[in-house]
Tab-separated table of C-alpha atoms and ligand atoms in Angstrom:
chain	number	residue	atom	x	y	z
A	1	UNK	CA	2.779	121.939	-39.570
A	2	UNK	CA	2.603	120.092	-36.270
A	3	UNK	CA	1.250	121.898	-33.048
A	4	UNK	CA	2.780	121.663	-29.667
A	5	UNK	CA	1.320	122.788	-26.729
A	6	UNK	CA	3.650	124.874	-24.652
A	7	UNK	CA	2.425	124.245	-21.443
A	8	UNK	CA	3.725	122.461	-18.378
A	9	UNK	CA	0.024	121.792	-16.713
A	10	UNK	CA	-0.868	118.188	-17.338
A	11	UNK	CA	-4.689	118.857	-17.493
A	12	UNK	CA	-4.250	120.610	-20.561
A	13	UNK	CA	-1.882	118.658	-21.780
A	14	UNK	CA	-4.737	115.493	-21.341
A	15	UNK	CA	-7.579	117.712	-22.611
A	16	UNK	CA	-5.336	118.713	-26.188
A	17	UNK	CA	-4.621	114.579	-26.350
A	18	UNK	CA	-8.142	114.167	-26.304
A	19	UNK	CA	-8.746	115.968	-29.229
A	20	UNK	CA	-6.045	113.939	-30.915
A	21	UNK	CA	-4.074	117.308	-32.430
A	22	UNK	CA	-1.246	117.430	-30.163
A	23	UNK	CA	2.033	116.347	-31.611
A	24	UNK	CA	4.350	117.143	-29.033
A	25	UNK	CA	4.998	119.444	-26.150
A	26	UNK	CA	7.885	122.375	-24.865
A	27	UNK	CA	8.183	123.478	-21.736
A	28	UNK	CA	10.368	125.593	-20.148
A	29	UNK	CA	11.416	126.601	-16.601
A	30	UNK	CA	8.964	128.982	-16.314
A	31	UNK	CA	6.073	127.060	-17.039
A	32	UNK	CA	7.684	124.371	-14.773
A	33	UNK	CA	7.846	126.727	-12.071
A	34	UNK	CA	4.407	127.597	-12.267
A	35	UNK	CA	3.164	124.060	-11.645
A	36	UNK	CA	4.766	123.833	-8.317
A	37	UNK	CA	6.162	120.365	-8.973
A	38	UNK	CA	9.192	118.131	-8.941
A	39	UNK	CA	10.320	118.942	-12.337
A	40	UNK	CA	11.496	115.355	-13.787
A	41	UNK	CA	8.511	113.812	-12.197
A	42	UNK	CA	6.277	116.234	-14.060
A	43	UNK	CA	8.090	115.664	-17.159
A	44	UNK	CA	8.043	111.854	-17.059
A	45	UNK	CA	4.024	112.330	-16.327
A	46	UNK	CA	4.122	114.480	-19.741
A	47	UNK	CA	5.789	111.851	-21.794
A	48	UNK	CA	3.263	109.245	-20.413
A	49	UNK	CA	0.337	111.136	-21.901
A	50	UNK	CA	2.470	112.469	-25.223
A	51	UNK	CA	4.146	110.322	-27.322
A	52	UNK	CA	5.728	112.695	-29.614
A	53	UNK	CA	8.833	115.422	-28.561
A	54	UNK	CA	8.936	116.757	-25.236
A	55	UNK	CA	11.305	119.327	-24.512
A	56	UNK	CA	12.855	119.588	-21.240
A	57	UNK	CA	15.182	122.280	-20.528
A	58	UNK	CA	18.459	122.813	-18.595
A	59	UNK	CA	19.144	125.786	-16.409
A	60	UNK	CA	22.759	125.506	-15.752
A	61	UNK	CA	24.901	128.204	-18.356
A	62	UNK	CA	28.444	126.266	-18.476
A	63	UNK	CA	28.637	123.190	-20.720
A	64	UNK	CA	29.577	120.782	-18.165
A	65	UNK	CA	26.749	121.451	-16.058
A	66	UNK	CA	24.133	121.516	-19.279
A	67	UNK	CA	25.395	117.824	-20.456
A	68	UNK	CA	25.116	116.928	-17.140
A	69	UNK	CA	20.994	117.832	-16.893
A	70	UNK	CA	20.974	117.190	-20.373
A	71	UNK	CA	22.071	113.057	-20.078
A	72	UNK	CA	19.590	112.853	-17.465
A	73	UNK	CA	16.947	114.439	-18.913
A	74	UNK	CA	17.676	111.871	-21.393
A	75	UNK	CA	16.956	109.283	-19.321
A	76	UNK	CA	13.486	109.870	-18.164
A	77	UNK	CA	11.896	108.732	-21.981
A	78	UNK	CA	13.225	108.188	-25.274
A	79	UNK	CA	10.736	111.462	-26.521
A	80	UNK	CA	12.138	113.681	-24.678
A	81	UNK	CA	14.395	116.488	-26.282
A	82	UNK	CA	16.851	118.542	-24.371
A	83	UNK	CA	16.156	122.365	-24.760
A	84	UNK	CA	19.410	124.202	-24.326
A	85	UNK	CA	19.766	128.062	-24.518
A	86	UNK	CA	21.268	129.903	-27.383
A	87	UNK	CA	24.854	131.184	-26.194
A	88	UNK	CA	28.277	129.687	-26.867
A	89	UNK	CA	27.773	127.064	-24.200
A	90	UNK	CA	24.559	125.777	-25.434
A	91	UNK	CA	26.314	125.285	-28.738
A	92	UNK	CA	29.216	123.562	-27.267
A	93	UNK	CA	26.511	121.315	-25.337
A	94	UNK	CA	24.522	120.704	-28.483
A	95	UNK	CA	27.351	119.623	-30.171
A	96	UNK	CA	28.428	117.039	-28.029
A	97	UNK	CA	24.861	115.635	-27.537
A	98	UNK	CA	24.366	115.329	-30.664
A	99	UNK	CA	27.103	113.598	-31.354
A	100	UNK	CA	25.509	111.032	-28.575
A	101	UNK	CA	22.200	111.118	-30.314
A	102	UNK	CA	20.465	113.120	-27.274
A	103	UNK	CA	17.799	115.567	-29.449
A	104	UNK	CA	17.908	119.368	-28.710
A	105	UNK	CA	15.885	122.583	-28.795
A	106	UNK	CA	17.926	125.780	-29.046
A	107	UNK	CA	16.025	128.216	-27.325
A	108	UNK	CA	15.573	131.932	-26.993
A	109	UNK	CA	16.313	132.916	-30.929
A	110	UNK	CA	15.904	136.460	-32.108
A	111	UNK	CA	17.489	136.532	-35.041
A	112	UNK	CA	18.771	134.163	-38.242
A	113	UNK	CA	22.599	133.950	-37.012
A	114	UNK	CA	21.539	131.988	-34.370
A	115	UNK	CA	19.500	129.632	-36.094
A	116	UNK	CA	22.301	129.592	-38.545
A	117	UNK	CA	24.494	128.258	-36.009
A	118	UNK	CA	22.272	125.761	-34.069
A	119	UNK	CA	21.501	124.403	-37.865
A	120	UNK	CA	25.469	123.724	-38.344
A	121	UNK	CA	25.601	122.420	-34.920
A	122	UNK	CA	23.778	119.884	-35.078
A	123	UNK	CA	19.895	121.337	-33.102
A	124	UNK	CA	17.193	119.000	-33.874
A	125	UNK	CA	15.014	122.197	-33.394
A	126	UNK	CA	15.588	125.668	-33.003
A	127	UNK	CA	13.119	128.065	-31.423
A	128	UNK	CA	12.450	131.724	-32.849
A	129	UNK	CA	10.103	133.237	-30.347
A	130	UNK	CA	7.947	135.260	-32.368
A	131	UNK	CA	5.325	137.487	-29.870
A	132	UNK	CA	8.258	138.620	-27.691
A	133	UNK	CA	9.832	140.103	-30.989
A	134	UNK	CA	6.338	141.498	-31.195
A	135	UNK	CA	6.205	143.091	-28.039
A	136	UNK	CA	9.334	144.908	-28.900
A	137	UNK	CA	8.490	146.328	-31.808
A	138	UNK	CA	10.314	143.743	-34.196
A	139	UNK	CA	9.152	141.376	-37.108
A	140	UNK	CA	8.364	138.280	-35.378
A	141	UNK	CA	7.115	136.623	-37.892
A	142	UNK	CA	9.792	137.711	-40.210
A	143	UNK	CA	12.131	136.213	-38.646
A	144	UNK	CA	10.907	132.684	-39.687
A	145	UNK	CA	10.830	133.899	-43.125
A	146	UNK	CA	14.857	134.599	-42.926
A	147	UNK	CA	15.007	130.761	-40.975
A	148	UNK	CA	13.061	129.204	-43.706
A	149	UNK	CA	14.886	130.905	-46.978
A	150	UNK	CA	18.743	129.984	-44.777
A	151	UNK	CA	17.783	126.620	-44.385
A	152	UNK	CA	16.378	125.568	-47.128
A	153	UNK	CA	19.315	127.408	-48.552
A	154	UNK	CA	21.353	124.497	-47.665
A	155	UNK	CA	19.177	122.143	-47.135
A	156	UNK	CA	19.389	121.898	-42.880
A	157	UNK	CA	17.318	118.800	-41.640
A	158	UNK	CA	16.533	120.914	-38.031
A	159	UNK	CA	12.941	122.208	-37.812
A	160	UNK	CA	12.328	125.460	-37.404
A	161	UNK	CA	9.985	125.287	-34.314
A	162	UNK	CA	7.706	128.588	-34.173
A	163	UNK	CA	7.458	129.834	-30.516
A	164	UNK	CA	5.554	132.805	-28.446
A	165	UNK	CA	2.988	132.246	-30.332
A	166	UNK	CA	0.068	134.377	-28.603
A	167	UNK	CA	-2.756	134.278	-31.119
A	168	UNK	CA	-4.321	132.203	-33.655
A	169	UNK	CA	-3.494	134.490	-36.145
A	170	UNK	CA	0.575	134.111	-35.459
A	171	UNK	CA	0.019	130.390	-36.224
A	172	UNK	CA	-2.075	130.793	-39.729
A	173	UNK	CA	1.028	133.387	-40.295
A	174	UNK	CA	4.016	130.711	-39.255
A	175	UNK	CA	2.270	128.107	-41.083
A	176	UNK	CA	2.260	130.414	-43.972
A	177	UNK	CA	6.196	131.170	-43.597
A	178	UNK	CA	7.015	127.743	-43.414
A	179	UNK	CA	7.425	126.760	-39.784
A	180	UNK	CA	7.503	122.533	-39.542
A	181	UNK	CA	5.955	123.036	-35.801
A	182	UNK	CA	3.875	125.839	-33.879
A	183	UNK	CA	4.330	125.945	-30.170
A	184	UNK	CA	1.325	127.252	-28.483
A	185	UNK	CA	-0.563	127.752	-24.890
A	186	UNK	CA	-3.957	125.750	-24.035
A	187	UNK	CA	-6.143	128.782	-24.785
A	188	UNK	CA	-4.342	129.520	-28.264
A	189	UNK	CA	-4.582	125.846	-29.121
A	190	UNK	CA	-8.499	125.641	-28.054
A	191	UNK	CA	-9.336	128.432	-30.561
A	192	UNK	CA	-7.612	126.931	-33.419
A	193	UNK	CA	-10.964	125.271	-35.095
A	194	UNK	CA	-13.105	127.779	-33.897
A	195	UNK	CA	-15.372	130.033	-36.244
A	196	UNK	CA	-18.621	132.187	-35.240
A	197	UNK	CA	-20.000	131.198	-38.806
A	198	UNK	CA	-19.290	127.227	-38.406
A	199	UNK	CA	-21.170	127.444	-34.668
A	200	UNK	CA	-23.833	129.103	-36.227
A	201	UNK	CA	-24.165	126.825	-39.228
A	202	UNK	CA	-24.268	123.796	-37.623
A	203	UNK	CA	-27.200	125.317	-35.047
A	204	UNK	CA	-29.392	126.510	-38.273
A	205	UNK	CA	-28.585	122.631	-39.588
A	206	UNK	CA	-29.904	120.897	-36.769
A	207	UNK	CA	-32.797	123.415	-36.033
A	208	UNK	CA	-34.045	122.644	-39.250
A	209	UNK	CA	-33.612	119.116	-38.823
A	210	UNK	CA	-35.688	118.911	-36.170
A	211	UNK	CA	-38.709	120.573	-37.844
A	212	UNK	CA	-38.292	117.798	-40.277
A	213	UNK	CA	-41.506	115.095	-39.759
A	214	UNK	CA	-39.566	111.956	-39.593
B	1	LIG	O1	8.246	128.185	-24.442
B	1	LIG	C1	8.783	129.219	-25.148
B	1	LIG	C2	7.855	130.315	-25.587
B	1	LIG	O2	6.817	129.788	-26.364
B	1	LIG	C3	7.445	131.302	-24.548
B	1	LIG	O3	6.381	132.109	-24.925
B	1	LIG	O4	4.613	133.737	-24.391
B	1	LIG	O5	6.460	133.342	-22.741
B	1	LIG	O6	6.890	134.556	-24.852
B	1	LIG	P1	6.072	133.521	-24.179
């Protein structure tokens, strides 16, 4: 499974690069918003530090408008794929940019007819966002278990691109359901090698190493 950080903050984006486990990056207008900055600048910053997918998205709703943000998106780096929102004009976008080789992101999935549809569109990815399934009461996790079983059903190339994740234990869970990427914020990511009994070890290995007469 690759990890994305989903995250719009450049300091963690360089801190996860450090560590080498960062495949790619989403962001979305929110997270933009909360940076404060011009929004292609920041995203041409991100691609400088991440060589693998970064998703940019649109906020116009009419398919004119979307190809229009989408082309120029585009333009800033060759990693950059275009997230476009799941409703009838986001398909009719996707279509068309894929047709011009311009990757997407279909965003804001809750259930498997949408990922159904992105798939026979033509999405590069689609997003199911699992923890705000969660917070309604819903199987968010089950919902990449209906994504996998339809797509490998007939055998869709788009990856099924695990999002809302709020927890560690929603990305052991989407890695277990078959999810090809895990989106995740900074603090999710940090915890994802952490265990009390590995901290612990490695203290009792070197204390005992040091008592060692060398
Ligand atoms: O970027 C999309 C998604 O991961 C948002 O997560 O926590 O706002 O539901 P969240």
């Amino acid at each position: 499974m690759k990890f994305f950080l989903d995250t719009a903050n450049l300091d963690e984006i360089k801190a996860g690069a450090a560590l080498g486990m960062v495949d790619g990056v989403t962001t979305n207008p929110s997270l933009v918003a909360k940076e404060g900055k011009d929004f292609r600048t920041l995203v041409g910053q991100i691609c400088e530090v991440i060589s693998g997918p970064v998703s940019a998205e649109v906020v116009s709703t009419d398919c004119e408008g979307m190809l229009k943000e989408a082309r120029e998106l585009a333009k800033i780096a060759p990693n950059i794929v275009v997230k476009l929102p799941t409703i009838p004009e986001g398909v009719k976008a996707l279509k068309i940019l894929a047709g011009e080789g311009i990757r997407t992101n279909l965003t804001l999935i809750f259930q498997p007819l949408q990922a159904l549809i992105v798939a026979k569109a033509g999405a590069t990815m689609c997003s199911p966002f699992l923890g705000r399934l969660d917070d309604i009461g819903h199987d968010g996790m089950g919902l990449i278990d209906e994504i996998r079983t339809i797509y490998d059903n007939y055998g869709f190339a788009t990856e099924v691109l695990a999002a809302s994740l709020r927890h560690p234990l929603h990305v052991v869970q989407a890695a277990k359901a078959g999810a090809d990427i895990g989106t995740m914020p900074y603090g999710v990511f940090s915890k994802l090698l952490d265990h009390p009994l590995t901290t612990i070890g490695l203290e009792r290995f070197l204390s005992d190493w040091k008592k060692l007469k060398q």
